[in-house]
Coordinates of C-alpha atoms in Angstrom, one line a residue:
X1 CA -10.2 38.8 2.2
X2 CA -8.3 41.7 0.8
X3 CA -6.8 39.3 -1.9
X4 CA -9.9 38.1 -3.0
X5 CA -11.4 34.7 -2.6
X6 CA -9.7 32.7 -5.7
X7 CA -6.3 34.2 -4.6
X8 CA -6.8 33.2 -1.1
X9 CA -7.7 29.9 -1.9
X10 CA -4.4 30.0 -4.2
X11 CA -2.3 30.7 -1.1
X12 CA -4.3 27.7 0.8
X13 CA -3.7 25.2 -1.9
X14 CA 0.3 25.7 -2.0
X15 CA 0.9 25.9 1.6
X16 CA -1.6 23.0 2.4
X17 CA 0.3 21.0 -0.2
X18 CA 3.6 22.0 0.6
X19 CA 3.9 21.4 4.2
X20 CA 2.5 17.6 4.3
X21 CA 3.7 17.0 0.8
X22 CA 6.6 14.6 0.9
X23 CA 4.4 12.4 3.3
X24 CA 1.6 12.6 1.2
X25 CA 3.9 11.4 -1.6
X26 CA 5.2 8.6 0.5
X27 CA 1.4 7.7 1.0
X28 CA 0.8 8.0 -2.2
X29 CA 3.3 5.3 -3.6
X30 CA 3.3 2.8 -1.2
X31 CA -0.9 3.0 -1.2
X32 CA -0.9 2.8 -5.3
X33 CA 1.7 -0.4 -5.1
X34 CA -0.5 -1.8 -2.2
X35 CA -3.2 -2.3 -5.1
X36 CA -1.1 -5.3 -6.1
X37 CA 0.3 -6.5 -2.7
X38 CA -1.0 -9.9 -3.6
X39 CA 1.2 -10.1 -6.5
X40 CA 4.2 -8.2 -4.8
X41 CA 4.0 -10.9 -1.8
X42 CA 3.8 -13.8 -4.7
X43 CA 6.9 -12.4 -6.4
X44 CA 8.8 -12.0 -3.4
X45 CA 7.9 -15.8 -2.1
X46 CA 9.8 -17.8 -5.7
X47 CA 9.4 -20.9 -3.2
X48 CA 5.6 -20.8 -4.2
X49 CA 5.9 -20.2 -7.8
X50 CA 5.8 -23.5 -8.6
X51 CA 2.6 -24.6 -7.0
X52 CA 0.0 -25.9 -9.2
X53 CA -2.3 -23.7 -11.4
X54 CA -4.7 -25.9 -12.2
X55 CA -8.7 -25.5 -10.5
X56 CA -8.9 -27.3 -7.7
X57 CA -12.0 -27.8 -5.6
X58 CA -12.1 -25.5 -2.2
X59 CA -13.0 -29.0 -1.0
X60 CA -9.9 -30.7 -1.2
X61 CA -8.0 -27.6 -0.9
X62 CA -9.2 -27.2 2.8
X63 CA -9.2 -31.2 3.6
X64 CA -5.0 -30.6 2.6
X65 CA -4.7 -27.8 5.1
X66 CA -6.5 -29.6 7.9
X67 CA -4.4 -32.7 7.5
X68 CA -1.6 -30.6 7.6
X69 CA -2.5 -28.9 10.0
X70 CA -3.8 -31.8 12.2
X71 CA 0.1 -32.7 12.4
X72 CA 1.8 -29.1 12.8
X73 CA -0.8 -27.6 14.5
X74 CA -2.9 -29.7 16.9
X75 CA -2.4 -28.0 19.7
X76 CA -2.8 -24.8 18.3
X77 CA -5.8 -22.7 19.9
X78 CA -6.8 -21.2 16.2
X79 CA -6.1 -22.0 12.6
X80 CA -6.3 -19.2 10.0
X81 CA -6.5 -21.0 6.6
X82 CA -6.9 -18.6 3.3
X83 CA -8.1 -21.1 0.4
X84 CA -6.5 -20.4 -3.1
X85 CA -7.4 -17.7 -5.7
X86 CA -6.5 -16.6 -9.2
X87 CA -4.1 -13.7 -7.6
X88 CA -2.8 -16.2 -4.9
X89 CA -2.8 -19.7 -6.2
X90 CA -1.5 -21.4 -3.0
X91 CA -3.2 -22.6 0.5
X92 CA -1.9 -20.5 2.9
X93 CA -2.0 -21.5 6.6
X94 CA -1.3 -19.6 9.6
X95 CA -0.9 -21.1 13.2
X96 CA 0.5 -20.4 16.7
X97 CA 3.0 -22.4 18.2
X98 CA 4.1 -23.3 21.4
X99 CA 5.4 -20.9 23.1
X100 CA 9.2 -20.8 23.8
X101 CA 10.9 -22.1 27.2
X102 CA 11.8 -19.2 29.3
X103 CA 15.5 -18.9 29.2
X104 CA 16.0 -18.2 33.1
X105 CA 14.2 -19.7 36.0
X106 CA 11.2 -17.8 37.2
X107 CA 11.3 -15.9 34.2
X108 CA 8.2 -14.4 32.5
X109 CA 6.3 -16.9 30.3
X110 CA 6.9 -15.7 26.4
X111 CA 4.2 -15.3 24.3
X112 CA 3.5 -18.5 21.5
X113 CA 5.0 -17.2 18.1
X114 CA 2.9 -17.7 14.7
X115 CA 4.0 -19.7 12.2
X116 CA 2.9 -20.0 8.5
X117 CA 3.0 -22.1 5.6
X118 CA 2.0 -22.6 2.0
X119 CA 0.6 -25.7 0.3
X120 CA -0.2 -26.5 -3.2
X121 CA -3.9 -27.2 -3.2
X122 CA -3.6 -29.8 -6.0
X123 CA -1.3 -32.5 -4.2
X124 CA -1.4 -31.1 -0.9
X125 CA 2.2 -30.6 -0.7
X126 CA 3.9 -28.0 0.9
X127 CA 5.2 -25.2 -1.9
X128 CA 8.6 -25.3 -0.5
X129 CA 9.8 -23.2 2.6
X130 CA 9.0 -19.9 1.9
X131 CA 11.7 -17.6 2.6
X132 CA 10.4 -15.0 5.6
X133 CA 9.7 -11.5 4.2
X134 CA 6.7 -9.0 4.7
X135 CA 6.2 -8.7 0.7
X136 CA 3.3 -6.4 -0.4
X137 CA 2.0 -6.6 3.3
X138 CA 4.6 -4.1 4.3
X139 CA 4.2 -2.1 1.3
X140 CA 0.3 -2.0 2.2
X141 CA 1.4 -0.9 6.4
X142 CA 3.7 1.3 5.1
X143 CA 0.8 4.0 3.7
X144 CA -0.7 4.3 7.1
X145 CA 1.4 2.8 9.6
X146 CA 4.7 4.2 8.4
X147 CA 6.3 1.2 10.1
X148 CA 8.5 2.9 12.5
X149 CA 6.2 5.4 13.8
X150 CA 4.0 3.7 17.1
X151 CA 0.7 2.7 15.3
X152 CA -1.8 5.4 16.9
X153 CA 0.5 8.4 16.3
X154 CA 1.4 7.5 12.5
X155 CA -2.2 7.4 12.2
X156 CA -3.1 10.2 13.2
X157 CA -0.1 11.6 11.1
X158 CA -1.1 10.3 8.3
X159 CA -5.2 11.2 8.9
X160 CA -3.9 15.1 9.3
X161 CA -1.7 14.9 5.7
X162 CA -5.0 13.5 4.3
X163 CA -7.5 16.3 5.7
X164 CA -4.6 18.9 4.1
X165 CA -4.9 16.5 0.9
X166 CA -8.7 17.5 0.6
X167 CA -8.2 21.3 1.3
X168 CA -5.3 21.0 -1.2
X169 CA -7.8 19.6 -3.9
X170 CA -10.8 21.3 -2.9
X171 CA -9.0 24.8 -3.4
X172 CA -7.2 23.8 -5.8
X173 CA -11.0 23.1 -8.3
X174 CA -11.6 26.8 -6.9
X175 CA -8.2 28.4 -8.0
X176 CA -8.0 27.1 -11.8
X177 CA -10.6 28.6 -13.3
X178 CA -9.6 27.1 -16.6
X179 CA -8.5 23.9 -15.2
X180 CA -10.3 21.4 -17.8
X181 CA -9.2 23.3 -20.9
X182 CA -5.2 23.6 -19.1
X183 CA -5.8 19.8 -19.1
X184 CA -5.1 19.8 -22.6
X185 CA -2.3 22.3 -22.4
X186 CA 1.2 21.2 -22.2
X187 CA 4.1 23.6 -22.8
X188 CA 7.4 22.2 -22.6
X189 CA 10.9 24.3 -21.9
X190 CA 9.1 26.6 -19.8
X191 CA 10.4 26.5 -16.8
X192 CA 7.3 27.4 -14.2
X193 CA 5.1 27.3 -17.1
X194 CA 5.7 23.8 -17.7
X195 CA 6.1 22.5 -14.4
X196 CA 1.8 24.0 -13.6
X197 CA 0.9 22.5 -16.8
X198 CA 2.6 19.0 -15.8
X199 CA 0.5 19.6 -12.3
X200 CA -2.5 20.5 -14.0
X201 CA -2.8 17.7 -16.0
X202 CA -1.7 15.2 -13.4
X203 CA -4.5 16.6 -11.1
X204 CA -7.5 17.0 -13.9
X205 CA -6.4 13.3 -15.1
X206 CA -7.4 11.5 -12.4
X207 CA -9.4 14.2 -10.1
X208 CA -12.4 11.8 -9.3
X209 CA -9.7 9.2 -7.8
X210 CA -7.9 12.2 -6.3
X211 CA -11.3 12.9 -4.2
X212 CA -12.4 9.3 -3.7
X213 CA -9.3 8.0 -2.5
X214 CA -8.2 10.9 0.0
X215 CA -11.8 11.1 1.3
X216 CA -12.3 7.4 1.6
X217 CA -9.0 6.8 3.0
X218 CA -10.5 8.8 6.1
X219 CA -13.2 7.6 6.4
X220 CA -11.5 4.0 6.8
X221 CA -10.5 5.3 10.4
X222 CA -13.4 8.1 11.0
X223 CA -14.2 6.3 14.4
X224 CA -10.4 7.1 15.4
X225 CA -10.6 10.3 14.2
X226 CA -14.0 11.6 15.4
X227 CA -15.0 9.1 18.1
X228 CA -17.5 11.1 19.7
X229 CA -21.0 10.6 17.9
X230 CA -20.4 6.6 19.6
X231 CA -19.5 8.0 23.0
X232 CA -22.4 10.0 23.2
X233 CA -24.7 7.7 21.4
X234 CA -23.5 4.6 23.5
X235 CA -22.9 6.7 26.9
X236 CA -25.1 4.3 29.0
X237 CA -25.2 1.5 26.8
X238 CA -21.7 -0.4 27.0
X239 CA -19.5 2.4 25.7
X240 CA -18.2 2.3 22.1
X241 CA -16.8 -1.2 22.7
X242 CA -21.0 -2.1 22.6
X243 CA -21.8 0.2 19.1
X244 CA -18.5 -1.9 17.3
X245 CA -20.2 -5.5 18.5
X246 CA -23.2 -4.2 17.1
X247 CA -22.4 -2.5 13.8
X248 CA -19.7 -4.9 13.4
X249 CA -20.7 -8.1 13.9
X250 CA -19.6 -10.0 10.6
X251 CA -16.5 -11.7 10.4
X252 CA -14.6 -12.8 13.3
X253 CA -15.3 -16.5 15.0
X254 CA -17.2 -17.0 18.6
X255 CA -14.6 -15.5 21.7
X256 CA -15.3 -19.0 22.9
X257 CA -13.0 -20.9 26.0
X258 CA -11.8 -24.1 24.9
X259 CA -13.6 -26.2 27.5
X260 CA -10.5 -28.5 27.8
X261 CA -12.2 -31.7 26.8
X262 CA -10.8 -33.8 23.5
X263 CA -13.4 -33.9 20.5
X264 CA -13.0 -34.9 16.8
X265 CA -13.5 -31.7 14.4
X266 CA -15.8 -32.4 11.7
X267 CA -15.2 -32.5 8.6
X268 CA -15.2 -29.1 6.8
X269 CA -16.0 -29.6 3.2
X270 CA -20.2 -30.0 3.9
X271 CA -20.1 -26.6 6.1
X272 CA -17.9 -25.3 3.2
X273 CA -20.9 -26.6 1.0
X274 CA -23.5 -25.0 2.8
X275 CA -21.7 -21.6 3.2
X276 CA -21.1 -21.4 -0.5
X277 CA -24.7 -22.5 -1.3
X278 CA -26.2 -20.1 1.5
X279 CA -24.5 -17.3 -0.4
X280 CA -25.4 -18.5 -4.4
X281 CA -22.2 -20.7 -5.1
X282 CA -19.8 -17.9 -4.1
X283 CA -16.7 -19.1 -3.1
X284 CA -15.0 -19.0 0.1
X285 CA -12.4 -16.3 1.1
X286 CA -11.4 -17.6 4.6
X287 CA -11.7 -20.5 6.9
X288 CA -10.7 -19.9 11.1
X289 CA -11.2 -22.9 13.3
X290 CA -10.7 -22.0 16.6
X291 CA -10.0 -24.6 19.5
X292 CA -9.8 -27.5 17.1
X293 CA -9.7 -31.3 18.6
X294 CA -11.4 -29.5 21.4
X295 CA -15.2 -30.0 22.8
X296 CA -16.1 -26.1 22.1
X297 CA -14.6 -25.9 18.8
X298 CA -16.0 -23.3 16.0
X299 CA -15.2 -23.1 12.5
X300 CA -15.5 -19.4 10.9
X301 CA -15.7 -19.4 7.2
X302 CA -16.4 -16.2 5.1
X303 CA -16.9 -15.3 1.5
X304 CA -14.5 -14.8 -0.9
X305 CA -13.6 -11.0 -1.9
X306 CA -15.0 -9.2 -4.8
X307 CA -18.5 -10.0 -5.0
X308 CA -19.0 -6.6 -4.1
X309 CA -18.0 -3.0 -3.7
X310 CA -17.9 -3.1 0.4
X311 CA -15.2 -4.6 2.5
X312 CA -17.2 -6.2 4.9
X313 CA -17.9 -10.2 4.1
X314 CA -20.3 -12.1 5.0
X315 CA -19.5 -15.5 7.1
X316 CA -21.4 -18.3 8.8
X317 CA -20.2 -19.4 12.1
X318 CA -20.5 -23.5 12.5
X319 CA -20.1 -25.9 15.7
X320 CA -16.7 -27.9 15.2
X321 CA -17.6 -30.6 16.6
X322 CA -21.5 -31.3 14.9
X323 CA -20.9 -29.1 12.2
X324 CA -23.9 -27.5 13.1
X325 CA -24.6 -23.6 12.1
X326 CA -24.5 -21.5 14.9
X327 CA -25.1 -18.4 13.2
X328 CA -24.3 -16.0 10.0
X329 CA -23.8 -12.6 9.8
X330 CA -23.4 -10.5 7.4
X331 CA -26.1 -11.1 4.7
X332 CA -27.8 -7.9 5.6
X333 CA -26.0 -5.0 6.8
X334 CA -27.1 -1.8 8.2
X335 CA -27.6 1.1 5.8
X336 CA -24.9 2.7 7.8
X337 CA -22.3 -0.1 8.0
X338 CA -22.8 -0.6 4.6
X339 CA -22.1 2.6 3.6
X340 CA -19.1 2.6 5.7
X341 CA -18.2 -1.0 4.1
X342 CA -18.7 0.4 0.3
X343 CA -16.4 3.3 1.2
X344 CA -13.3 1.1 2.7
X345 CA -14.1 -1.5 -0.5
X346 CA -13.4 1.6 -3.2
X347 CA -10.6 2.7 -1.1
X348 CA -8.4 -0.3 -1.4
X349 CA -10.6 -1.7 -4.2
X350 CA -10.5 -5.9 -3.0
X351 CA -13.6 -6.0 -5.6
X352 CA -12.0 -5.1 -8.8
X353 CA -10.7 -7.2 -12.0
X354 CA -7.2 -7.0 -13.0
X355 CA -8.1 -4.5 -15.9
X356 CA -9.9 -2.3 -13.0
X357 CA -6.8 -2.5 -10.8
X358 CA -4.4 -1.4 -13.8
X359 CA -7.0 1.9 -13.8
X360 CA -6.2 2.2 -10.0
X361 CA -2.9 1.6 -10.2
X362 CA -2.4 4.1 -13.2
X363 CA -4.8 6.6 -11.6
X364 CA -2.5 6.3 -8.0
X365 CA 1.0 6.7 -10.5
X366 CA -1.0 10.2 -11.5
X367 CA -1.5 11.0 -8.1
X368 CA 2.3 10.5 -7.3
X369 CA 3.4 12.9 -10.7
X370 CA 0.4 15.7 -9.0
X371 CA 2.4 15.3 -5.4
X372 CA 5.6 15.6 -7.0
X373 CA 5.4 18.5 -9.6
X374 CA 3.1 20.2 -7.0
X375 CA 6.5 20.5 -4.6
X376 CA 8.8 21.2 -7.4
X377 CA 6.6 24.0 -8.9
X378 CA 6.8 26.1 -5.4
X379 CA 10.3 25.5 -5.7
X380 CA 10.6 26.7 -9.2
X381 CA 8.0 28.9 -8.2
X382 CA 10.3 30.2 -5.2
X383 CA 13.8 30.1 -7.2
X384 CA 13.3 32.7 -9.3
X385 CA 13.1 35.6 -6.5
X386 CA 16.8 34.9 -6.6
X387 CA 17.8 35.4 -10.0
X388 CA 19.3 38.1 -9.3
X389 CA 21.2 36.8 -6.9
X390 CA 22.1 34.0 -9.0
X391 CA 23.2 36.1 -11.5
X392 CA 25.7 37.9 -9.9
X393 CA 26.8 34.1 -8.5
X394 CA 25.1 34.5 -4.9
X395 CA 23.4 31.2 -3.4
X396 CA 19.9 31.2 -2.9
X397 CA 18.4 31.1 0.9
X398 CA 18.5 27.7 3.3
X399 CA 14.9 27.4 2.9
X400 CA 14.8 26.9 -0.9
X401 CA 17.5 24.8 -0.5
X402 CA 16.2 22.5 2.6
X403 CA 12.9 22.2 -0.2
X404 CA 15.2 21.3 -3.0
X405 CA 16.5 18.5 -0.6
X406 CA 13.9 17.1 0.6
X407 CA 12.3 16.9 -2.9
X408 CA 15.3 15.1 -3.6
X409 CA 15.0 12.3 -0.7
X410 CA 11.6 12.0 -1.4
X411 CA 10.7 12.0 -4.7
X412 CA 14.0 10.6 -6.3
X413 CA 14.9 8.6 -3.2
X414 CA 11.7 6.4 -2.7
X415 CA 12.2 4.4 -5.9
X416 CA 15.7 3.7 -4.8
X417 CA 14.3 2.1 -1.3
X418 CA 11.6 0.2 -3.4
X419 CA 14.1 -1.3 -6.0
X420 CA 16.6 -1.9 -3.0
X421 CA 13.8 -3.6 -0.7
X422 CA 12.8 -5.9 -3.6
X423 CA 16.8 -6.6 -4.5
X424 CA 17.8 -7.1 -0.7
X425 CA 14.4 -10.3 -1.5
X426 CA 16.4 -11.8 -4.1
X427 CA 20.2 -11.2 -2.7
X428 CA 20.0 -12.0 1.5
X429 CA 20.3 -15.0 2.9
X430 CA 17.1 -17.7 2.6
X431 CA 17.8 -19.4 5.9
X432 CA 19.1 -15.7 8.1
X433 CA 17.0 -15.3 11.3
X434 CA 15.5 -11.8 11.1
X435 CA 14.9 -12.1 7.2
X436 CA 12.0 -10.0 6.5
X437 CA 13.2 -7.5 9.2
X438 CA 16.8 -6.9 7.4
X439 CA 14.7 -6.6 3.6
X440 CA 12.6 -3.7 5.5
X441 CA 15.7 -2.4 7.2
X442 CA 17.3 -2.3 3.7
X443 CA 14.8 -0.1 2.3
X444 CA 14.9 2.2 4.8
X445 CA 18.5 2.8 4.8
X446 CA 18.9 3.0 1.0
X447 CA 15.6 5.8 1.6
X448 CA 18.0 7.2 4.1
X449 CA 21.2 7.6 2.5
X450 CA 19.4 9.1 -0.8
X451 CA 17.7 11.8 1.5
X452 CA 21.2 12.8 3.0
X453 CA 22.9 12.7 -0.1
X454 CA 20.1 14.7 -1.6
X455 CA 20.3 17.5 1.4
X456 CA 23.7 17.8 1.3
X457 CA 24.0 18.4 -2.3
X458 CA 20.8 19.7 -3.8
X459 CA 21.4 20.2 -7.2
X460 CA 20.6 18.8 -10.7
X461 CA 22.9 16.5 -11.1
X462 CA 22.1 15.2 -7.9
X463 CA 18.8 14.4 -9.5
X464 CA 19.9 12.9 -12.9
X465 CA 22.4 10.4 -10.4
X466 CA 19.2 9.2 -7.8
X467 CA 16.5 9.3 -10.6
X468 CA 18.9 7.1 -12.8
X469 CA 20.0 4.8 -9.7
X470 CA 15.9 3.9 -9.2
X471 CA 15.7 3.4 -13.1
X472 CA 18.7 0.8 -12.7
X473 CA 17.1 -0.8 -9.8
X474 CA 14.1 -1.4 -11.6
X475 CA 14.7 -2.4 -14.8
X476 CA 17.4 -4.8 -13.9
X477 CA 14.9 -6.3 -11.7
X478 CA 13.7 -8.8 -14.3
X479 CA 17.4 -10.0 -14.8
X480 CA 17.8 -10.5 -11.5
X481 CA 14.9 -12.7 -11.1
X482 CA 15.9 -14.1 -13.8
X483 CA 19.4 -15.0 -11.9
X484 CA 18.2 -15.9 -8.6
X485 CA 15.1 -18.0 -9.6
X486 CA 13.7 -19.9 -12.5
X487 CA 10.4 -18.4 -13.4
X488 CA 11.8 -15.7 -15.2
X489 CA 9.8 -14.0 -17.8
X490 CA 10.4 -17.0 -20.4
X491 CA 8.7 -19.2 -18.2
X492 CA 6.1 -16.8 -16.4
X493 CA 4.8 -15.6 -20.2
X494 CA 4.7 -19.0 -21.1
X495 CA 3.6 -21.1 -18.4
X496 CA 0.6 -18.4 -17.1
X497 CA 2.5 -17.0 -13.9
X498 CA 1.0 -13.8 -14.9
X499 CA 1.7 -12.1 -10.9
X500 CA 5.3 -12.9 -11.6
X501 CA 5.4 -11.7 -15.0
X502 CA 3.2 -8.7 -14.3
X503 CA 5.6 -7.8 -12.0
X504 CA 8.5 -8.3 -14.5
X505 CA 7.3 -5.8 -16.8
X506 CA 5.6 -3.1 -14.5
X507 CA 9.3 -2.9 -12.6
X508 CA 10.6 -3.1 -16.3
X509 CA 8.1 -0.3 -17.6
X510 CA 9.0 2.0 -14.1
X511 CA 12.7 1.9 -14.9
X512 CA 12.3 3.1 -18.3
X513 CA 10.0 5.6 -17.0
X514 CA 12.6 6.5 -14.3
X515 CA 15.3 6.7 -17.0
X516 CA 13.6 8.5 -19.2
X517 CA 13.2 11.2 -16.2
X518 CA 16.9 10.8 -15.3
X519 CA 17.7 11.6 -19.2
X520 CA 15.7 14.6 -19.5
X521 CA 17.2 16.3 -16.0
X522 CA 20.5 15.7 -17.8
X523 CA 19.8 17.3 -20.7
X524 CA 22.4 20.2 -21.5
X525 CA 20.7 23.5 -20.9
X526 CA 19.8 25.2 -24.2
X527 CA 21.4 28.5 -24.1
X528 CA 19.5 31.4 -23.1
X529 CA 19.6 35.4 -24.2
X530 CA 21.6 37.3 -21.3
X531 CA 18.5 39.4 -20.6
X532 CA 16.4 35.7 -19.7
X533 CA 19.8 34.0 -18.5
X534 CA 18.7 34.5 -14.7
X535 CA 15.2 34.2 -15.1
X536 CA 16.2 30.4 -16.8
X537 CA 18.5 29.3 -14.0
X538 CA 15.9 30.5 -11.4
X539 CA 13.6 28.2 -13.3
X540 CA 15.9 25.4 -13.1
X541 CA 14.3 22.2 -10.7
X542 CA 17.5 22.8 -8.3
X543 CA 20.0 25.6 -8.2

């Protein structure tokens, strides 16, 4: 390497950050606010915040959901019941329906539709009608799906952006020699200067996260990416659809036939019992009945996240009918699936506290600032081989200035589609059919409109106008709950809705942060010597 091998590796780290990085920032965001999609989903469903608090036994919680269920859902081949928790306090209950009439004769028969609904595990009453949106669930899809994109190629999209995450990081340890003292080094007002210190200390911050959540996030989907150790392994014996059924056998009910024969189900609180006894008094997570009222009816039930680091749950498979146990799986995993399990668990973290997730959720708002002043350093970086151009009042080159746009859109314009996805929650239309579709559509056309604006004028006060438009969407987002519902943060604080409240202030806490960013762009420009004049407006963010 004529260069030399820490100036090569200096090269690799820009352009293997730079070209994936307003993806990777995109990722980034929606993956650190998909730490708290519990809460996000709560606070965009006010129907449910009034559901009871109080401990209830699993017990009764489940006998509500089948009763109701027994009269919405009889018929329904499979029941997907999720018992209450501290972060989700309601019964939540999922169900197909029949499916629709065909609208023409000899028309193609439709496929059934789910249907949900919430009760409050106390009275067994339903929480109201929730209004229909994705919530955090969308937020969660959007890191890896990147909702528009067809599932398998956004995947794979996303996988590549994470491989040039790794070689970003990776050379990036090699380049700074000095990177843990530079931690402590913060210069402010100088231009380029400041912007590498402002990366440097976003990086160094959180640099074990930085590693563990870029490598773990592929291995979540190795078997996508590098499918060939099963195809070879499992050649002659079933294919790779045999070495899943074997690794992965926790989980999912019997694939059973209903045999088409009326039966009672059971009751379900003594194989609860036994489940949580059979795993020490841990509670249950999940309960699927599939075929119920029906002669080969099963009954699923598995354990309660964040008992431990992996992702992977145990569960105990009982007879619907007897309430017999058929089987368990689970209880004692395979080194290998257990390693893969552990790595998924730390990479969306299921397992931790609420303290623990505030250190994911800071370290993830770290990983965002390294994204962001990683792009706006090249373009600082970039800006000042035109000062002379500047100076005599050229323009710089469409390059610089397709960067400084995109920057722009992304970095500035995401927090405007995330305040305007949760404010198109609180200001369409309850009853609307296509509800959650037009809150998802509204994020993506406020995203939109911030990314032309931001191309067709890259400058600084296009900056100071989007970063102060996100920090108005955000902190007003605690008046307007307050306006649309009544658990606003008088009555959160004081009645222990901490999800809602949590949210409050976190959206409160982003706006000011947002503001304060939106301040500080707008800044007048201290005046400079004529001799450094050119070199200062080459170091501005945007020309």
């Amino acid at each position: 390497m004529k260069e030399g091998f820490r100036q090569s590796m200096a090269w690799l780290h820009t352009w293997s950050g730079l070209l994936v990085g307003w993806v990777l920032f995109l990722v980034f965001a929606a993956g650190t606010g998909a730490y708290f999609r519990d809460e996000i989903t709560f606070w965009m469903t006010p129907e449910l915040h009034r559901a009871s608090r109080e401990a209830v036994p699993q017990a009764q919680a489940l006998d509500h959901a089948v009763a109701f269920l027994q009269q919405r859902g009889a018929h329904s081949p499979r029941w997907f019941i999720t018992l209450p928790t501290q972060r989700e306090p309601s019964v939540r209950m999922f169900w197909s329906g029949p499916p629709p009439p065909p609208t023409a004769p000899g028309e193609p028969r439709k496929r059934a539709r789910f249907e949900n609904a919430a009760l409050d595990p106390a009275s067994g009453e339903t929480a109201g009608a929730p209004r229909a949106t994705r919530g955090g669930e969308f937020i969660y899809r959007l890191h890896f799906d990147l909702h528009y994109l067809p599932t398998l190629w956004a995947r794979w999209v996303v996988g590549f952006c994470a491989m040039f995450m790794l070689v970003a990081i990776a050379s990036g340890i090699v380049t700074h020699k000095r990177i843990f003292k530079d931690f402590f080094t913060f210069r402010p007002k100088k231009g380029q200067r400041s912007w590498l210190d402002a990366h440097n200390a976003t990086a160094v911050l959180a640099l074990p996260y930085h590693l563990m959540i870029t490598y773990t996030g592929l291995v979540t989907l190795m078997f996508m990416y590098m499918p060939w150790g099963p195809q070879l392994a499992y050649k002659d014996h079933g294919g790779t659809d045999a070495f899943f059924a074997e690794v992965f056998t926790a989980g999912g009910p019997r694939d059973t036939q209903a045999a088409g024969r009326p039966a009672s189900l059971a009751p379900l609180a003594p194989m609860l019992a036994q489940a949580s006894a059979h795993w020490g008094g841990a509670p249950a997570g999940r309960v699927v009945v599939s075929h119920p009222n029906d002669a080969n009816a099963t009954v699923s039930i598995a354990r309660q996240e964040g008992r431990g680091l992996s992702s992977d749950q145990p569960s105990m498979l009982f007879d619907g009918v007897t309430g017999a146990l058929l089987s368990t799986a689970g209880d004692a995993p395979k080194a290998a699936a257990e390693t893969r399990g552990v790595l998924y668990g730390l990479h969306i973290a299921r397992f931790s506290n609420p303290m623990l997730r505030a250190l994911f959720f800071l370290s993830g708002l770290a990983g965002c600032l390294m994204v962001a002043t990683g792009l706006l350093l090249w373009a600082v970086k970039e800006r000042q081989k035109y000062a002379k151009v500047l100076k005599h009042g050229g323009r710089i080159g469409f390059g610089l200035r397709l960067v400084d746009g995109l920057n722009i859109g992304a970095i500035a314009g995401l927090p405007i589609a995330f305040g305007a996805y949760f404010w198109a929650n609180r200001l369409l239309p309850v009853g609307i059919d296509g509800r959650a579709a037009a809150e998802i559509n509204g994020f993506f056309i406020a995203w939109g409109a911030a990314a032309l604006a931001g191309l067709a004028r890259p400058t600084r006060r296009m900056w100071q106008v989007q970063l102060g438009l996100g920090a108005l969407l955000f902190a007003a987002i605690p008046l307007l709950n307050a306006l649309t519902t009544r658990s606003h943060l008088g009555v959160s604080l004081r009645e222990g809705l901490w999800p809602v409240a949590g949210f409050d202030l976190v959206s409160l806490a982003l706006g000011i942060g947002l503001g304060a960013a939106a301040w500080i762009t707008g800044r007048p420009r201290h005046k400079a010597r004529p001799a450094a004049a050119g070199a200062a407006r080459a170091a501005e963010p945007t020309s």
